[in-house]
XYZ file of N, CA, C and O in Angstrom:
508
model
N -24.215 9.740 7.100
C -22.843 9.259 6.940
C -22.264 8.927 8.310
O -21.369 9.600 8.804
N -22.778 7.899 8.915
C -22.326 7.522 10.249
C -20.958 6.848 10.235
O -20.238 6.867 11.219
N -20.595 6.248 9.114
C -19.325 5.524 9.006
C -18.266 6.448 8.417
O -18.388 6.875 7.272
N -17.195 6.775 9.159
C -16.202 7.737 8.646
C -15.185 7.134 7.668
O -14.016 7.468 7.703
N -15.630 6.224 6.792
C -14.716 5.696 5.775
C -14.899 6.418 4.451
O -14.243 6.068 3.475
N -15.763 7.419 4.405
C -15.988 8.194 3.194
C -14.896 9.252 3.072
O -14.174 9.550 4.026
N -14.789 9.839 1.910
C -13.798 10.878 1.686
C -14.246 12.215 2.227
O -15.437 12.465 2.428
N -13.285 13.076 2.445
C -13.576 14.419 2.910
C -14.073 15.293 1.770
O -14.024 14.910 0.600
N -14.547 16.472 2.091
C -15.050 17.390 1.067
C -13.964 17.757 0.054
O -12.784 17.823 0.386
N -14.403 17.977 -1.183
C -13.490 18.369 -2.251
C -14.194 19.313 -3.218
O -15.417 19.300 -3.321
N -13.402 20.126 -3.910
C -13.934 20.970 -4.980
C -13.546 20.404 -6.343
O -13.828 21.022 -7.369
N -12.906 19.239 -6.368
C -12.509 18.612 -7.627
C -13.749 18.196 -8.412
O -14.781 17.842 -7.815
N -13.666 18.226 -9.728
C -14.860 17.928 -10.533
C -15.377 16.499 -10.387
O -16.530 16.225 -10.712
N -14.581 15.578 -9.898
C -15.044 14.190 -9.756
C -15.538 13.879 -8.341
O -15.772 12.731 -7.998
N -15.732 14.902 -7.534
C -16.300 14.685 -6.204
C -17.677 14.047 -6.316
O -18.417 14.296 -7.268
N -18.021 13.216 -5.353
C -19.314 12.534 -5.371
C -20.151 12.982 -4.169
O -19.624 13.218 -3.091
N -21.435 13.094 -4.407
C -22.382 13.446 -3.348
C -22.940 12.143 -2.790
O -23.570 11.368 -3.498
N -22.712 11.902 -1.530
C -23.174 10.664 -0.908
C -24.528 10.835 -0.231
O -24.896 10.069 0.643
N -25.254 11.860 -0.649
C -26.591 12.063 -0.117
C -26.690 13.171 0.908
O -27.774 13.469 1.390
N -25.564 13.797 1.221
C -25.600 14.875 2.215
C -25.393 16.249 1.579
O -25.258 17.245 2.275
N -25.348 16.296 0.236
C -25.196 17.560 -0.458
C -23.773 18.087 -0.519
O -23.543 19.203 -0.957
N -22.780 17.274 -0.100
C -21.373 17.684 -0.093
C -20.605 16.827 -1.092
O -20.691 15.594 -1.055
N -19.856 17.483 -1.994
C -18.997 16.735 -2.923
C -17.807 16.203 -2.129
O -17.136 16.951 -1.421
N -17.574 14.923 -2.222
C -16.508 14.272 -1.440
C -15.552 13.506 -2.354
O -15.923 13.081 -3.434
N -14.308 13.319 -1.852
C -13.337 12.487 -2.577
C -13.901 11.073 -2.701
O -14.351 10.492 -1.706
N -13.876 10.482 -3.899
C -14.328 9.103 -4.067
C -13.202 8.130 -3.673
O -12.580 7.484 -4.522
N -12.940 8.041 -2.379
C -11.788 7.267 -1.911
C -11.876 5.793 -2.302
O -10.851 5.144 -2.495
N -13.077 5.269 -2.439
C -13.216 3.869 -2.854
C -12.689 3.693 -4.276
O -12.027 2.687 -4.573
N -12.960 4.655 -5.142
C -12.448 4.582 -6.514
C -10.933 4.783 -6.542
O -10.234 4.154 -7.338
N -10.425 5.668 -5.696
C -8.973 5.845 -5.606
C -8.313 4.523 -5.226
O -7.273 4.147 -5.764
N -8.926 3.815 -4.279
C -8.345 2.552 -3.830
C -8.388 1.492 -4.923
O -7.419 0.757 -5.119
N -9.475 1.419 -5.660
C -9.561 0.468 -6.772
C -8.470 0.763 -7.801
O -7.777 -0.144 -8.279
N -8.302 2.033 -8.140
C -7.268 2.423 -9.096
C -5.871 2.093 -8.606
O -5.041 1.569 -9.358
N -5.608 2.379 -7.335
C -4.284 2.087 -6.775
C -4.015 0.584 -6.784
O -2.914 0.146 -7.139
N -5.003 -0.209 -6.405
C -4.814 -1.661 -6.395
C -4.593 -2.204 -7.800
O -3.801 -3.133 -7.988
N -5.264 -1.627 -8.785
C -5.042 -2.061 -10.177
C -3.605 -1.755 -10.602
O -2.946 -2.593 -11.236
N -3.112 -0.581 -10.263
C -1.725 -0.224 -10.599
C -0.716 -1.107 -9.865
O 0.278 -1.547 -10.450
N -0.977 -1.377 -8.607
C -0.064 -2.235 -7.832
C -0.071 -3.652 -8.403
O 0.980 -4.297 -8.501
N -1.242 -4.149 -8.802
C -1.326 -5.488 -9.406
C -0.562 -5.538 -10.721
O 0.142 -6.512 -11.010
N -0.681 -4.486 -11.536
C 0.054 -4.438 -12.803
C 1.558 -4.421 -12.549
O 2.323 -5.090 -13.252
N 1.973 -3.693 -11.546
C 3.397 -3.643 -11.181
C 3.882 -5.025 -10.728
O 4.962 -5.470 -11.104
N 3.078 -5.715 -9.939
C 3.458 -7.053 -9.474
C 3.552 -8.024 -10.644
O 4.474 -8.848 -10.704
N 2.616 -7.941 -11.571
C 2.651 -8.832 -12.742
C 3.899 -8.580 -13.580
O 4.533 -9.528 -14.058
N 4.282 -7.326 -13.729
C 5.478 -7.003 -14.505
C 6.747 -7.430 -13.764
O 7.737 -7.816 -14.380
N 6.722 -7.384 -12.465
C 7.897 -7.687 -11.642
C 8.067 -9.191 -11.400
O 9.165 -9.637 -11.076
N 7.031 -9.964 -11.585
C 7.062 -11.387 -11.231
C 8.261 -12.156 -11.788
O 8.896 -12.910 -11.054
N 8.627 -11.997 -13.052
C 9.767 -12.767 -13.561
C 11.093 -12.412 -12.879
O 12.047 -13.173 -12.958
N 11.163 -11.279 -12.215
C 12.416 -10.854 -11.593
C 12.413 -10.960 -10.075
O 13.289 -10.416 -9.421
N 11.432 -11.641 -9.508
C 11.383 -11.780 -8.051
C 12.633 -12.504 -7.575
O 13.021 -13.526 -8.136
N 13.274 -11.964 -6.567
C 14.532 -12.506 -6.088
C 14.304 -13.627 -5.082
O 14.963 -14.655 -5.133
N 13.385 -13.437 -4.161
C 13.105 -14.435 -3.126
C 11.611 -14.704 -3.057
O 10.816 -13.831 -3.391
N 11.251 -15.881 -2.582
C 9.824 -16.121 -2.352
C 9.280 -15.050 -1.400
O 9.912 -14.716 -0.407
N 8.152 -14.497 -1.728
C 7.538 -13.476 -0.890
C 7.833 -12.056 -1.313
O 7.223 -11.121 -0.812
N 8.778 -11.862 -2.243
C 9.121 -10.494 -2.641
C 7.966 -9.774 -3.335
O 7.791 -8.574 -3.154
N 7.183 -10.482 -4.128
C 6.032 -9.832 -4.756
C 5.043 -9.358 -3.702
O 4.494 -8.259 -3.788
N 4.839 -10.178 -2.681
C 3.935 -9.784 -1.598
C 4.512 -8.607 -0.824
O 3.787 -7.672 -0.492
N 5.811 -8.645 -0.545
C 6.439 -7.516 0.155
C 6.266 -6.225 -0.631
O 5.966 -5.177 -0.076
N 6.479 -6.300 -1.940
C 6.310 -5.125 -2.784
C 4.874 -4.639 -2.784
O 4.614 -3.440 -2.672
N 3.925 -5.578 -2.905
C 2.514 -5.210 -2.855
C 2.194 -4.523 -1.545
O 1.570 -3.456 -1.510
N 2.591 -5.145 -0.446
C 2.245 -4.609 0.861
C 2.877 -3.242 1.087
O 2.222 -2.327 1.595
N 4.121 -3.067 0.690
C 4.776 -1.782 0.871
C 4.040 -0.688 0.088
O 3.745 0.386 0.618
N 3.728 -0.958 -1.181
C 3.033 0.039 -2.000
C 1.629 0.317 -1.474
O 1.176 1.467 -1.436
N 0.930 -0.720 -1.054
C -0.419 -0.516 -0.530
C -0.390 0.290 0.765
O -1.206 1.202 0.956
N 0.533 -0.025 1.656
C 0.618 0.719 2.911
C 0.985 2.180 2.677
O 0.456 3.072 3.339
N 1.883 2.429 1.727
C 2.243 3.810 1.396
C 1.022 4.546 0.841
O 0.746 5.699 1.218
N 0.279 3.885 -0.056
C -0.939 4.485 -0.592
C -1.941 4.753 0.524
O -2.533 5.823 0.618
N -2.135 3.768 1.383
C -3.132 3.892 2.459
C -2.769 5.000 3.433
O -3.641 5.717 3.930
N -1.481 5.159 3.704
C -1.026 6.244 4.568
C -1.496 7.585 4.010
O -2.035 8.418 4.735
N -1.309 7.797 2.717
C -1.736 9.045 2.098
C -3.241 9.176 1.973
O -3.806 10.245 2.208
N -3.913 8.092 1.612
C -5.360 8.118 1.426
C -6.095 8.541 2.687
O -7.087 9.271 2.626
N -5.597 8.112 3.817
C -6.277 8.409 5.073
C -6.292 9.894 5.402
O -7.101 10.340 6.213
N -5.428 10.685 4.767
C -5.479 12.135 4.965
C -6.733 12.726 4.327
O -7.130 13.842 4.662
N -7.354 11.998 3.399
C -8.561 12.468 2.727
C -9.837 12.058 3.451
O -10.933 12.329 2.978
N -9.710 11.383 4.580
C -10.870 10.897 5.325
C -10.974 11.622 6.665
O -9.964 11.995 7.251
N -12.199 11.766 7.167
C -12.381 12.444 8.459
C -12.222 11.501 9.648
O -13.062 11.445 10.536
N -11.144 10.732 9.680
C -10.909 9.797 10.779
C -10.441 10.534 12.030
O -9.729 11.531 11.931
N -10.775 10.016 13.201
C -10.241 10.614 14.424
C -8.723 10.407 14.472
O -8.217 9.361 14.069
N -8.032 11.401 14.930
C -6.575 11.341 14.998
C -6.161 10.773 16.352
O -6.606 11.233 17.395
N -5.297 9.764 16.315
C -4.897 9.075 17.535
C -3.609 9.631 18.125
O -3.484 9.754 19.344
N -2.639 9.978 17.251
C -1.324 10.373 17.753
C -0.605 11.176 16.678
O -0.586 10.773 15.515
N -0.032 12.294 17.037
C 0.719 13.159 16.122
C -0.074 13.529 14.863
O 0.485 13.625 13.775
N -1.360 13.691 15.001
C -2.190 14.047 13.862
C -2.445 12.910 12.889
O -2.899 13.147 11.774
N -2.142 11.694 13.294
C -2.339 10.516 12.445
C -3.446 9.642 13.011
O -3.601 9.535 14.226
N -4.177 8.993 12.122
C -5.205 8.049 12.562
C -4.540 6.719 12.924
O -3.371 6.477 12.617
N -5.314 5.855 13.545
C -4.787 4.531 13.919
C -4.346 3.755 12.686
O -3.324 3.050 12.714
N -5.086 3.872 11.583
C -4.712 3.168 10.356
C -3.384 3.697 9.825
O -2.539 2.929 9.345
N -3.177 5.001 9.893
C -1.922 5.576 9.426
C -0.748 5.128 10.287
O 0.338 4.858 9.767
N -0.957 5.026 11.570
C 0.104 4.551 12.462
C 0.449 3.103 12.134
O 1.627 2.725 12.062
N -0.577 2.279 11.894
C -0.337 0.879 11.506
C 0.389 0.815 10.168
O 1.295 -0.009 9.977
N 0.016 1.682 9.224
C 0.682 1.708 7.916
C 2.146 2.097 8.079
O 3.026 1.493 7.449
N 2.434 3.080 8.915
C 3.827 3.472 9.161
C 4.627 2.338 9.785
O 5.785 2.115 9.416
N 4.018 1.607 10.701
C 4.705 0.465 11.320
C 5.021 -0.597 10.265
O 6.121 -1.151 10.236
N 4.061 -0.873 9.391
C 4.290 -1.849 8.323
C 5.366 -1.388 7.355
O 6.222 -2.173 6.929
N 5.348 -0.122 6.996
C 6.377 0.425 6.105
C 7.752 0.321 6.742
O 8.725 -0.058 6.078
N 7.841 0.643 8.018
C 9.125 0.542 8.726
C 9.618 -0.907 8.738
O 10.812 -1.169 8.565
N 8.704 -1.840 8.921
C 9.066 -3.261 8.956
C 9.684 -3.711 7.631
O 10.640 -4.485 7.614
N 9.153 -3.226 6.507
C 9.634 -3.656 5.204
C 10.733 -2.777 4.622
O 11.206 -3.048 3.515
N 11.186 -1.777 5.338
C 12.230 -0.894 4.813
C 13.491 -1.641 4.405
O 14.091 -1.344 3.383
N 13.898 -2.623 5.174
C 15.150 -3.323 4.858
C 15.052 -4.163 3.583
O 16.051 -4.574 3.019
N 13.845 -4.404 3.106
C 13.649 -5.177 1.883
C 13.551 -4.308 0.639
O 13.494 -4.833 -0.477
N 13.532 -3.002 0.788
C 13.267 -2.113 -0.341
C 14.230 -2.292 -1.505
O 13.809 -2.374 -2.646
N 15.508 -2.337 -1.226
C 16.480 -2.422 -2.323
C 16.264 -3.692 -3.144
O 16.210 -3.651 -4.360
N 16.107 -4.811 -2.472
C 15.936 -6.077 -3.181
C 14.598 -6.124 -3.909
O 14.520 -6.554 -5.053
N 13.545 -5.655 -3.286
C 12.212 -5.769 -3.862
C 11.974 -4.772 -4.997
O 11.335 -5.098 -5.986
N 12.527 -3.555 -4.889
C 12.208 -2.518 -5.863
C 13.348 -2.131 -6.794
O 13.105 -1.636 -7.873
N 14.585 -2.339 -6.390
C 15.698 -1.812 -7.170
C 16.460 -2.893 -7.908
O 16.806 -2.739 -9.069
N 16.749 -4.007 -7.250
C 17.575 -5.048 -7.849
C 16.982 -5.509 -9.176
O 15.789 -5.782 -9.274
N 17.806 -5.622 -10.174
C 17.355 -5.962 -11.526
C 17.874 -7.324 -11.961
O 19.038 -7.468 -12.230
N 17.067 -8.316 -11.992
C 17.370 -9.598 -12.586
C 18.726 -10.218 -12.279
O 19.140 -11.119 -12.977
N 19.439 -9.750 -11.278
C 20.753 -10.292 -10.973
C 20.640 -11.685 -10.368
O 21.499 -12.521 -10.552
N 19.588 -11.908 -9.660
C 19.403 -13.200 -9.007
C 18.569 -14.111 -9.897
O 17.883 -13.675 -10.804
N 18.640 -15.387 -9.596
C 17.826 -16.360 -10.317
C 16.386 -16.211 -9.867
O 16.125 -16.123 -8.684
N 15.445 -16.171 -10.802
C 14.043 -16.050 -10.406
C 13.629 -17.221 -9.526
O 14.130 -18.332 -9.660
N 12.703 -16.971 -8.638
C 12.203 -18.006 -7.743
C 11.303 -18.958 -8.514
O 10.375 -18.515 -9.177
N 11.563 -20.245 -8.436
C 10.656 -21.184 -9.077
C 9.323 -21.209 -8.337
O 9.276 -21.024 -7.136
N 8.262 -21.446 -9.069
C 6.941 -21.509 -8.462
C 6.892 -22.655 -7.469
O 7.323 -23.755 -7.758
N 6.371 -22.364 -6.293
C 6.225 -23.394 -5.270
C 7.512 -23.745 -4.558
O 7.579 -24.733 -3.856
N 8.569 -22.948 -4.718
C 9.824 -23.269 -4.061
C 9.722 -23.016 -2.565
O 8.974 -22.174 -2.105
N 10.478 -23.769 -1.821
C 10.537 -23.614 -0.386
C 11.912 -23.059 -0.042
O 12.924 -23.651 -0.414
N 11.969 -21.908 0.651
C 13.269 -21.331 0.976
C 14.047 -22.198 1.942
O 13.469 -22.894 2.774
N 15.364 -22.151 1.805
C 16.214 -22.868 2.751
C 16.378 -22.020 4.007
O 15.989 -20.851 4.037
N 16.988 -22.575 5.029
C 17.115 -21.850 6.295
C 17.919 -20.579 6.143
O 17.713 -19.618 6.859
N 18.844 -20.503 5.180
C 19.643 -19.298 5.000
C 18.893 -18.208 4.254
O 19.275 -17.051 4.278
N 17.763 -18.560 3.595
C 17.010 -17.548 2.844
C 15.577 -17.434 3.331
O 14.738 -16.875 2.656
N 15.297 -17.977 4.513
C 13.930 -17.943 5.010
C 13.474 -16.509 5.142
O 14.129 -15.685 5.750
N 12.330 -16.236 4.563
C 11.761 -14.882 4.626
C 11.103 -14.686 5.979
O 10.689 -15.631 6.628
N 11.002 -13.413 6.356
C 10.331 -13.107 7.617
C 8.894 -13.470 7.508
O 8.221 -13.326 6.563
């Protein structure tokens, strides 16, 4: 196991042995499951997207939050404050999208849905 992208040891019944005799978190399966849930959420949210790019912002925010937590299950080297480089990047991305949270996750159909292929005007240009 030269590549530290595998999961750490676990006593959970779904732990997988990657050939070293240690039951490990199946982090690849966790990621597939999380992406399926995030995709389902995006599909359900699509009719209520307020601005072009909001579905992507929502996807990215949820994925980064998931990835931040997932990395605690991996034996990655810690770069700063007990966090790996990927976790630090995830925190930076989450901080970047914080100001969009209310519109992307909370606002309910108050705005007109974005037409497919629309180009934002200068007053609504997304970051």
